[in-house]
PDB file of C-alpha atoms in Angstrom:
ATOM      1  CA  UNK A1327      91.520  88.042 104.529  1.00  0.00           C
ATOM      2  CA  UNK A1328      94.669  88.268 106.222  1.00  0.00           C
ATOM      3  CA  UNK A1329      94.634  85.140 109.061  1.00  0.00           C
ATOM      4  CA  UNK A1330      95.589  85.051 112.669  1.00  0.00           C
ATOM      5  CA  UNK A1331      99.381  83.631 111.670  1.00  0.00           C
ATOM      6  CA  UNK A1332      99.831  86.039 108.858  1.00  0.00           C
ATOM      7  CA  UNK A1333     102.642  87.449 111.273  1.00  0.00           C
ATOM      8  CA  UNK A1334     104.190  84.490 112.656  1.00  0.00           C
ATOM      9  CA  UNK A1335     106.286  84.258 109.401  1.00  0.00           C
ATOM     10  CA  UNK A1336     109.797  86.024 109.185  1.00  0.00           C
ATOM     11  CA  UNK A1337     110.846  85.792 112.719  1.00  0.00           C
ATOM     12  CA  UNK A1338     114.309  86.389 113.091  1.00  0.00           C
ATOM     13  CA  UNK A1339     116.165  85.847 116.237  1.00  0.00           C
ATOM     14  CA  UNK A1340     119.040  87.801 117.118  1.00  0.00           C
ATOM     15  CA  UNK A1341     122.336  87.017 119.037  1.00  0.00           C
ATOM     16  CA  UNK A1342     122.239  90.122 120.698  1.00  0.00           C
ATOM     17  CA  UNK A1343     120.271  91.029 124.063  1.00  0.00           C
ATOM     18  CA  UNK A1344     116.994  92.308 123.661  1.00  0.00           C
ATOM     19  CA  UNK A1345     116.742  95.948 125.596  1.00  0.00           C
ATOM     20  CA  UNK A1346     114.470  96.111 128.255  1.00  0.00           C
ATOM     21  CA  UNK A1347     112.450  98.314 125.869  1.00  0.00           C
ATOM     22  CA  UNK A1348     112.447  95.962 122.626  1.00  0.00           C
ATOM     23  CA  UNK A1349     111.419  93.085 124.697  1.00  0.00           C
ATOM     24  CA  UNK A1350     108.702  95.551 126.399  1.00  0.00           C
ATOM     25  CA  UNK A1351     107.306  96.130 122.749  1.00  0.00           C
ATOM     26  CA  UNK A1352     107.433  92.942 121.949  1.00  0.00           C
ATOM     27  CA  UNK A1353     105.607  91.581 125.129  1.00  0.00           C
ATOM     28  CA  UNK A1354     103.008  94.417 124.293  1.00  0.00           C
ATOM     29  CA  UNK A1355     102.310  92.701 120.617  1.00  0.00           C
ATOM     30  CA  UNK A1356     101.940  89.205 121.534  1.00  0.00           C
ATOM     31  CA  UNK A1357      99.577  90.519 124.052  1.00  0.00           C
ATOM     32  CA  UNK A1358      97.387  92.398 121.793  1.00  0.00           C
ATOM     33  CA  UNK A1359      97.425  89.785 119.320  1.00  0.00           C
ATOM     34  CA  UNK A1360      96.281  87.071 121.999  1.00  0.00           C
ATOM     35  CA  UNK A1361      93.139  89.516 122.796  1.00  0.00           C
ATOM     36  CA  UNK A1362      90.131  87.614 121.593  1.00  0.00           C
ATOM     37  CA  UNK A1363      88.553  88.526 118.281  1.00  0.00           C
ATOM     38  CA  UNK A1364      85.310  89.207 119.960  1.00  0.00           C
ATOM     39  CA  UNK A1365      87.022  91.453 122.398  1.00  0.00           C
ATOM     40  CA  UNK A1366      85.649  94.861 122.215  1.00  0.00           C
ATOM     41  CA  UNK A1367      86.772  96.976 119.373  1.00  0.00           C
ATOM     42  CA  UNK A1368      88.558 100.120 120.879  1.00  0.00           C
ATOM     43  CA  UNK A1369      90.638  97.812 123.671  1.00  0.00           C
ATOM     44  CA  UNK A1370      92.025  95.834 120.455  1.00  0.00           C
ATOM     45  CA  UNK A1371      92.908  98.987 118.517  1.00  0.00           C
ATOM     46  CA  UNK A1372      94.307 100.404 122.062  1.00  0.00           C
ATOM     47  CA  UNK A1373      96.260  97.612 122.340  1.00  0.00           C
ATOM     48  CA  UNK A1374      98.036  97.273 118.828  1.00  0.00           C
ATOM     49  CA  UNK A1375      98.404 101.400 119.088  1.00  0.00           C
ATOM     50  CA  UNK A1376     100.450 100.989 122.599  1.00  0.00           C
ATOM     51  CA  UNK A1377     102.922  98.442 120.621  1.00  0.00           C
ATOM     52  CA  UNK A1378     103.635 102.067 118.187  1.00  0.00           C
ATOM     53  CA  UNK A1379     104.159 104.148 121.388  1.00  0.00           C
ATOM     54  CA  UNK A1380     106.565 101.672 122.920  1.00  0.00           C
ATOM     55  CA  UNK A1381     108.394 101.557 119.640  1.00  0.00           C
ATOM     56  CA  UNK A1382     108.597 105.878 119.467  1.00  0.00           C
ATOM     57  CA  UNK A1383     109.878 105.380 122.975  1.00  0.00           C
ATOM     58  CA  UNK A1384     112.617 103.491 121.621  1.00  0.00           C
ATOM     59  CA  UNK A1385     113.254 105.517 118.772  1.00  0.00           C
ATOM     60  CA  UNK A1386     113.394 103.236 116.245  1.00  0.00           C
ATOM     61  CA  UNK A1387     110.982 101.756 113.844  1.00  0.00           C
ATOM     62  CA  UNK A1388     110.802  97.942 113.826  1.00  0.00           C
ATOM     63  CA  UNK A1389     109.239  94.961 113.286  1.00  0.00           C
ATOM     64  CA  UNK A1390     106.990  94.936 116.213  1.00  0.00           C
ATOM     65  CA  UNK A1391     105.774  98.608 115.295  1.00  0.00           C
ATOM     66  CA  UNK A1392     105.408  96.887 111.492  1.00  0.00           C
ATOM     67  CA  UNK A1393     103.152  93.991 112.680  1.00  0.00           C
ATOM     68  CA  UNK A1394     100.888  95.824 114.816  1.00  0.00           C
ATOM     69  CA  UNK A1395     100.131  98.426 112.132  1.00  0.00           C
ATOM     70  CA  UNK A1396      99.156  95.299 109.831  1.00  0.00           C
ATOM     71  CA  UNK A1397      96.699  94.297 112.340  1.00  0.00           C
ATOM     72  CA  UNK A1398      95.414  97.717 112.747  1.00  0.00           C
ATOM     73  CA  UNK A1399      95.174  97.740 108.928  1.00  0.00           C
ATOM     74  CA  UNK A1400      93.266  94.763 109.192  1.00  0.00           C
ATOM     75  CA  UNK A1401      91.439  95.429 111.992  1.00  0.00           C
ATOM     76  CA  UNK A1402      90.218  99.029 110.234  1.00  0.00           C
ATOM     77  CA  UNK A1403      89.030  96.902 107.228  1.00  0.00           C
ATOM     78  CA  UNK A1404      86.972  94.626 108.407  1.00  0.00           C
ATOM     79  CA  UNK A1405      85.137  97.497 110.124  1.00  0.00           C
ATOM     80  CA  UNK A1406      84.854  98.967 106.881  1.00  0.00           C
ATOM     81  CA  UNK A1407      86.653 102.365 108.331  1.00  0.00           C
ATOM     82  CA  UNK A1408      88.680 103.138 105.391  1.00  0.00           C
ATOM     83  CA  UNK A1409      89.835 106.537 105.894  1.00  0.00           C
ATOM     84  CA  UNK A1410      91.630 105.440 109.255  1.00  0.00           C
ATOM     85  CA  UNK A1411      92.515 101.934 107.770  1.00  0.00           C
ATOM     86  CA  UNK A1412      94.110 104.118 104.735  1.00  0.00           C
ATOM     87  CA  UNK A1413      96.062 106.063 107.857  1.00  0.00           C
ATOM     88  CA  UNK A1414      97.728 103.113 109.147  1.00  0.00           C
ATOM     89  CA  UNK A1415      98.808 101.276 105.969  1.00  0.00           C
ATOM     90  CA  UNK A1416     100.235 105.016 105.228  1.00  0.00           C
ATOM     91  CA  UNK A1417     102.046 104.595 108.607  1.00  0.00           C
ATOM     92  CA  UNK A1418     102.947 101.037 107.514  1.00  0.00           C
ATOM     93  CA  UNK A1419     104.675 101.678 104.218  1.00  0.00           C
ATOM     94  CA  UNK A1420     107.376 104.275 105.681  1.00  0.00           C
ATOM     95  CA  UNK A1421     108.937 100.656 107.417  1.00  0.00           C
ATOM     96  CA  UNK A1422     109.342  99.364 104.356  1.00  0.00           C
ATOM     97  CA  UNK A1423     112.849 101.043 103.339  1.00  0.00           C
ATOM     98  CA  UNK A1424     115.070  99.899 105.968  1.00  0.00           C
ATOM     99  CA  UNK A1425     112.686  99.518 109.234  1.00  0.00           C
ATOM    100  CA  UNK A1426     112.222  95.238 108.310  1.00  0.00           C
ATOM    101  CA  UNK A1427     113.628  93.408 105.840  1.00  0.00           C
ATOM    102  CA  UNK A1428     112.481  93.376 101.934  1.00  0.00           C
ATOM    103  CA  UNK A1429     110.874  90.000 102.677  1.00  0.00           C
ATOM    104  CA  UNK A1430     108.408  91.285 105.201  1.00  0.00           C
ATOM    105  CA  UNK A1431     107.521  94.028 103.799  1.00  0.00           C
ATOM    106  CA  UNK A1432     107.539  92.274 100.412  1.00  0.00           C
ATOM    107  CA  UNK A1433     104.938  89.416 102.133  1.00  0.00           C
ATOM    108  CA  UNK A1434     102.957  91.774 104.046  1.00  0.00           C
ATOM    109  CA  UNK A1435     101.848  94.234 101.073  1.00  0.00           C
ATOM    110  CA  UNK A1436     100.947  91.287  98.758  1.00  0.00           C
ATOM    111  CA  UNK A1437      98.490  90.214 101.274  1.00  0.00           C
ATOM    112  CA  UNK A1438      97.168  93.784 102.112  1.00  0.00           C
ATOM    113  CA  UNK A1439      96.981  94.294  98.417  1.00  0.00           C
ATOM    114  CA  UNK A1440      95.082  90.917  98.129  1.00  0.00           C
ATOM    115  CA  UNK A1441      92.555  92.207 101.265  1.00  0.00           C
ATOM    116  CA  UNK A1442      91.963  95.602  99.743  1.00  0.00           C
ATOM    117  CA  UNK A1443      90.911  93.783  96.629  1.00  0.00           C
ATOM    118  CA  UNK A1444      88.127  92.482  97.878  1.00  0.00           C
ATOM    119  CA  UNK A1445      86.590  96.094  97.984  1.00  0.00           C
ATOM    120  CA  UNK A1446      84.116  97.161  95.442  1.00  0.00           C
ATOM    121  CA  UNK A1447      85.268 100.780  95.749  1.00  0.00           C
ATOM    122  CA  UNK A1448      86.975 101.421  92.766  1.00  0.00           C
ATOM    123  CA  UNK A1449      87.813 104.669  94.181  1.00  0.00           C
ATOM    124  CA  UNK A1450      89.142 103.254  97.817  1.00  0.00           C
ATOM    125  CA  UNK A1451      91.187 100.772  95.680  1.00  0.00           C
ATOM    126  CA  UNK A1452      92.479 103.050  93.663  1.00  0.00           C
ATOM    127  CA  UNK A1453      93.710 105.426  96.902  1.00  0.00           C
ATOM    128  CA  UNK A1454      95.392 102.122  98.472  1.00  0.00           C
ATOM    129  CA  UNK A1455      97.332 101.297  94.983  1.00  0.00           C
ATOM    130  CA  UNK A1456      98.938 104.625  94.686  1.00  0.00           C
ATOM    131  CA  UNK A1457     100.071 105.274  97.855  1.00  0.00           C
ATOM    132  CA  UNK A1458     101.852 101.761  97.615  1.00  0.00           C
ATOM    133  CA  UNK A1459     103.062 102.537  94.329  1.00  0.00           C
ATOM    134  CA  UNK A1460     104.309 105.419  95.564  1.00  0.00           C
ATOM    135  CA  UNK A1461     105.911 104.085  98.304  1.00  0.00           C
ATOM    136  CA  UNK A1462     107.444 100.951  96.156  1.00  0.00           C
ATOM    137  CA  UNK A1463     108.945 104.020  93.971  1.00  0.00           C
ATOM    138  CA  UNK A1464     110.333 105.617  96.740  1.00  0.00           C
ATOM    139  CA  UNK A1465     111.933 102.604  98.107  1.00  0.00           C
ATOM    140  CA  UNK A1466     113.714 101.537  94.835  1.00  0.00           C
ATOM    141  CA  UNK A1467     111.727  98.462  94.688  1.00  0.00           C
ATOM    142  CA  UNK A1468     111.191  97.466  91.180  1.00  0.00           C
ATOM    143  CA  UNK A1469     109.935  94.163  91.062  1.00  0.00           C
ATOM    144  CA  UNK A1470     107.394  94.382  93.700  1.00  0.00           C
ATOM    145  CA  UNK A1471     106.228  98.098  92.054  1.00  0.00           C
ATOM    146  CA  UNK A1472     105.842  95.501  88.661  1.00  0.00           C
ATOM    147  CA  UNK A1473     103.795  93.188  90.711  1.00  0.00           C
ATOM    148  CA  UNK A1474     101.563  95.752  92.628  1.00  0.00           C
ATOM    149  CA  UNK A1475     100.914  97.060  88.992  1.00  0.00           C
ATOM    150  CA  UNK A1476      99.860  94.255  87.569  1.00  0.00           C
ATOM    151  CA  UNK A1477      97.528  92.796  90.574  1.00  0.00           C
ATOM    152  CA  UNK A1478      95.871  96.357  89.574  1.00  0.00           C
ATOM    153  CA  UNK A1479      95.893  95.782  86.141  1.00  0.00           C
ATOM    154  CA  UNK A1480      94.002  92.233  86.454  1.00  0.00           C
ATOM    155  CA  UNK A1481      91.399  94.143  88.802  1.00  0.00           C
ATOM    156  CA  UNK A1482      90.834  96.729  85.944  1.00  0.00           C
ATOM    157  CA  UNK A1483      90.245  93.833  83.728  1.00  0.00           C
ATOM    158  CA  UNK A1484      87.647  91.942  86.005  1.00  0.00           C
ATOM    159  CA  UNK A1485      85.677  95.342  86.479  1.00  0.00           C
ATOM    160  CA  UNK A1486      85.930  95.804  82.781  1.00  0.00           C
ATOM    161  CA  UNK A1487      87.299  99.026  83.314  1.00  0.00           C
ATOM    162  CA  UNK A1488      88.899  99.263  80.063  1.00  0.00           C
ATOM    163  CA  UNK A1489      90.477 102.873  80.067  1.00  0.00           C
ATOM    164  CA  UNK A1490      92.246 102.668  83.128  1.00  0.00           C
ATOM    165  CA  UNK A1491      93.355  99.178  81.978  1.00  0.00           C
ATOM    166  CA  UNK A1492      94.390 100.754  78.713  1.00  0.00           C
ATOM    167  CA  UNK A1493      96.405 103.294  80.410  1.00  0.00           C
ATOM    168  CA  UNK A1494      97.780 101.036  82.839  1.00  0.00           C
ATOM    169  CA  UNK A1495      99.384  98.248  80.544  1.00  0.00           C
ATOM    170  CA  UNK A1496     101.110 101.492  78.652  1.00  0.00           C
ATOM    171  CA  UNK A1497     103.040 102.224  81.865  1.00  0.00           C
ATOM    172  CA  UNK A1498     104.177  98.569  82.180  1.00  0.00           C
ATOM    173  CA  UNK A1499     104.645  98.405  78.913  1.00  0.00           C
ATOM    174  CA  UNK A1500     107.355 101.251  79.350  1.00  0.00           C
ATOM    175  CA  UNK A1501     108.653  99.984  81.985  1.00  0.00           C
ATOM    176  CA  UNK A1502     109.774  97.065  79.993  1.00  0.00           C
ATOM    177  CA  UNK A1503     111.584  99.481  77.816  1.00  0.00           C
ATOM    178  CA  UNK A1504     115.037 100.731  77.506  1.00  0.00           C
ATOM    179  CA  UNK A1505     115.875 104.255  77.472  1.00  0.00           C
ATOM    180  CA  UNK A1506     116.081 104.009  73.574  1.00  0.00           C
ATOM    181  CA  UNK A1507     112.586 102.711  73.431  1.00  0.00           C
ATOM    182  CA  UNK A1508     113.653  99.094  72.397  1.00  0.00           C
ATOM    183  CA  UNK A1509     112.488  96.034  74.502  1.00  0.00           C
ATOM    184  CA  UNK A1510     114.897  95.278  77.653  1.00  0.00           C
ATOM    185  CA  UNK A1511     115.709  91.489  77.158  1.00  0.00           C
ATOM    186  CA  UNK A1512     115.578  90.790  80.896  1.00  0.00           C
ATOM    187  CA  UNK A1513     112.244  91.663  81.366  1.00  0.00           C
ATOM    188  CA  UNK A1514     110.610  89.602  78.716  1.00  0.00           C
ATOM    189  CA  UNK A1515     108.984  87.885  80.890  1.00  0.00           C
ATOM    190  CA  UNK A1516     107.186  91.214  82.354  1.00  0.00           C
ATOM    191  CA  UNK A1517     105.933  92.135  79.058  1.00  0.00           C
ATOM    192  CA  UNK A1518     105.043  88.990  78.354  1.00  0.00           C
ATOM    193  CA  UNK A1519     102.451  89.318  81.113  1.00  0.00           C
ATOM    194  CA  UNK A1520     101.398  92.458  80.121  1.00  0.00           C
ATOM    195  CA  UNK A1521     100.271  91.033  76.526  1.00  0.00           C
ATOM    196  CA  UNK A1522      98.097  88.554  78.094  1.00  0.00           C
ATOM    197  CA  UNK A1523      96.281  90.765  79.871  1.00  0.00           C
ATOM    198  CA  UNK A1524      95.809  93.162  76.743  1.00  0.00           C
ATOM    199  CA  UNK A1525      94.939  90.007  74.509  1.00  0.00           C
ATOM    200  CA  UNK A1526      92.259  89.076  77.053  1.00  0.00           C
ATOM    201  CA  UNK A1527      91.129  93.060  77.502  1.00  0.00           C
ATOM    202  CA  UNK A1528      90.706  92.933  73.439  1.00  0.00           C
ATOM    203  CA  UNK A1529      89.327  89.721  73.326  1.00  0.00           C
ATOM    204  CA  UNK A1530      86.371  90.975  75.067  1.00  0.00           C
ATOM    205  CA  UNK A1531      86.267  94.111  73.914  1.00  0.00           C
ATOM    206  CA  UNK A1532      86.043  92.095  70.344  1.00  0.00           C
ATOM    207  CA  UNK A1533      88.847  94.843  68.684  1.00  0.00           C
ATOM    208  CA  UNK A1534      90.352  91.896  66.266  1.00  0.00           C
ATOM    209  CA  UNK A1535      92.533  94.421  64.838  1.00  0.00           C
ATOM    210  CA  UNK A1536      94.488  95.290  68.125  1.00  0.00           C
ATOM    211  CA  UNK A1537      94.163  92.091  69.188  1.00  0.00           C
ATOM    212  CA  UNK A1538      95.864  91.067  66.277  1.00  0.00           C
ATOM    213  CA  UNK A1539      99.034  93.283  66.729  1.00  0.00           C
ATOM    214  CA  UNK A1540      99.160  92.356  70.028  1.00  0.00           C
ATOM    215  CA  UNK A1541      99.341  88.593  70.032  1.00  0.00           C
ATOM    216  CA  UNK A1542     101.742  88.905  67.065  1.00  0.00           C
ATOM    217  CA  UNK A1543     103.962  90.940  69.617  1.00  0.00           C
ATOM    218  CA  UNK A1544     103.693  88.332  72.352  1.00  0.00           C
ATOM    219  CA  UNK A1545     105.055  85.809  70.030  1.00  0.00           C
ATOM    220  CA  UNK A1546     108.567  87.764  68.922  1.00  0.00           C
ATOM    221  CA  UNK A1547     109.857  87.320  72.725  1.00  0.00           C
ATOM    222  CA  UNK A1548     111.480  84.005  72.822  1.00  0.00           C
ATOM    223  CA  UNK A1549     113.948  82.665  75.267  1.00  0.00           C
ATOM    224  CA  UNK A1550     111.981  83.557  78.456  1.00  0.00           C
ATOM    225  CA  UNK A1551     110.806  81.306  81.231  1.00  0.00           C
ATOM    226  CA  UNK A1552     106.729  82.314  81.401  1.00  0.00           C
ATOM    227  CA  UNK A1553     103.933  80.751  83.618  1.00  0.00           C
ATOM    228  CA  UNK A1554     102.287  77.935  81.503  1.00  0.00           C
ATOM    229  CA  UNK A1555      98.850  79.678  82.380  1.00  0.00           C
ATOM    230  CA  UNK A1556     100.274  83.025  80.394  1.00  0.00           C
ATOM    231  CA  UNK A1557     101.531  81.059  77.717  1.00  0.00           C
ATOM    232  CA  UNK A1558      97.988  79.308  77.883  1.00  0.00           C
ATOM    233  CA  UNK A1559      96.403  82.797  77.877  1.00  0.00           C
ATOM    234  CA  UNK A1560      98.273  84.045  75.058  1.00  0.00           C
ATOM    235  CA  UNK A1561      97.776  80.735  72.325  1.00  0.00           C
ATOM    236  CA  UNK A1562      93.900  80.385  74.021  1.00  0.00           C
ATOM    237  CA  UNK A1563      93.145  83.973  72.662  1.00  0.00           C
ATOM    238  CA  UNK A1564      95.304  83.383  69.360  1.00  0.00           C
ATOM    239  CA  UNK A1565      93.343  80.524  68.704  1.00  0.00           C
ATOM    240  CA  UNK A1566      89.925  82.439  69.097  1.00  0.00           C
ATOM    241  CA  UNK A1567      91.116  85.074  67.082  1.00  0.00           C
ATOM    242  CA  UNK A1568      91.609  82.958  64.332  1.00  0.00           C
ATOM    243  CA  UNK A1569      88.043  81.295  64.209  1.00  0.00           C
ATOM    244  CA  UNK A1570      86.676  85.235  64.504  1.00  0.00           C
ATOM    245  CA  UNK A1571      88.892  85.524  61.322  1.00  0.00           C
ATOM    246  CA  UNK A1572      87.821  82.134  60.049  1.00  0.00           C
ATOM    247  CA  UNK A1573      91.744  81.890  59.353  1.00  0.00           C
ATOM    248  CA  UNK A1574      91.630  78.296  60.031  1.00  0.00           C
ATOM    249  CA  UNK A1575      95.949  76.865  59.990  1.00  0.00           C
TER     250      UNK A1575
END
């Protein structure tokens, strides 16, 4: 769950003055976020919401308007209110093209991601991905789009849902890809990734035979810097398909 100082990180101070209305919004957040967790509910979502009104007062979107709708996200999920939790991470994602910077926003969705997780509605999960992936897609965001995919992926893979797994790891797998359908060098790394997580899908599943093609895949990129635990992944599931083979080397 996302802590108390999940927002304290990425302050940036500025050498220009603060308008009376910035430092207004600002006051207004610190405020909220001081309110006691056993405050009542309503007068903490009141107080985070008055931080957004401040903000449309001053036109602008910002990092103030950006934290408090992470709270309210938070806030919303703990209640288990997932419709109006779903309504402010909407809100939250249209910061994330210019509004704060691509570390923020970068920080703050890993962690949402990471809280939504903990869900067991496949179908509320599923909601929360796409409207980040969509967003990530929108804002040009490549690498964290990757990321968001593959924290996804690995949940498909825990709930042993297979054929959205399946169907999943295809996408990445093209998004590895060049236009001319050969693998792009300087994403090795990515696809590398993606194999694991099918060698571990067909490991379980027991399909040898795609299991097979896939871990002979995985070991034709070369020259990549991987995780030891993929790497780990990939020879640990080699090695098991060889006893299933009894191809002892």
């Amino acid at each position: 769950m996302l802590s108390d100082d999940d927002d304290d990180y990425g302050f940036e101070y500025s050498d220009e003055d603060e308008s009376d209305e910035e430092a207004d919004t600002e006051n207004q957040y610190f405020k909220a976020k001081e309110m006691s967790p056993d405050a009542d509910f309503q007068d903490r979502v009141a107080a985070f919401t008055e931080v957004l009104s401040l903000e449309r007062e001053e036109g602008k979107k910002g990092e103030w308007g950006f934290k408090a709708l992470k709270r309210l996200v938070k806030l919303h999920f703990a209640r288990g209110d997932f419709p109006t939790m779903l309504e402010s991470y909407r809100e939250l994602l249209t910061y994330i093209k210019s509004a704060v910077t691509r570390n923020m926003s970068e920080k703050s969705i890993n962690r949402i991601l990471d809280l939504v997780s903990s869900s067991q509605s496949l179908g509320f999960l599923e909601v929360a991905y796409s409207e980040t992936l969509n967003a990530l897609k929108e804002a040009k965001n490549d690498r964290l789009w990757f990321k968001a995919n593959l924290k996804l992926a690995n949940l498909y893979f825990q709930r042993q849902e297979y054929t959205s797994l399946v169907r999943l790891c295809s996408t990445l797998k093209k998004s590895c890809m060049r236009a001319d359908g050969t693998e792009d060098q300087s994403k090795g790394s990515q696809l590398l990734e993606v194999y694991a997580l099918e060698i571990q899908m067909y490991t379980e599943m027991k399909n040898n035979k795609r299991l097979k093609e896939v871990y002979n895949l995985s070991l034709h990129i070369k020259n990549v810097i991987i995780h030891p635990r993929i790497m780990g992944v990939i020879r640990e599931c080699g090695g098991k398909m060889d006893m299933y083979e009894r191809d002892f080397v």
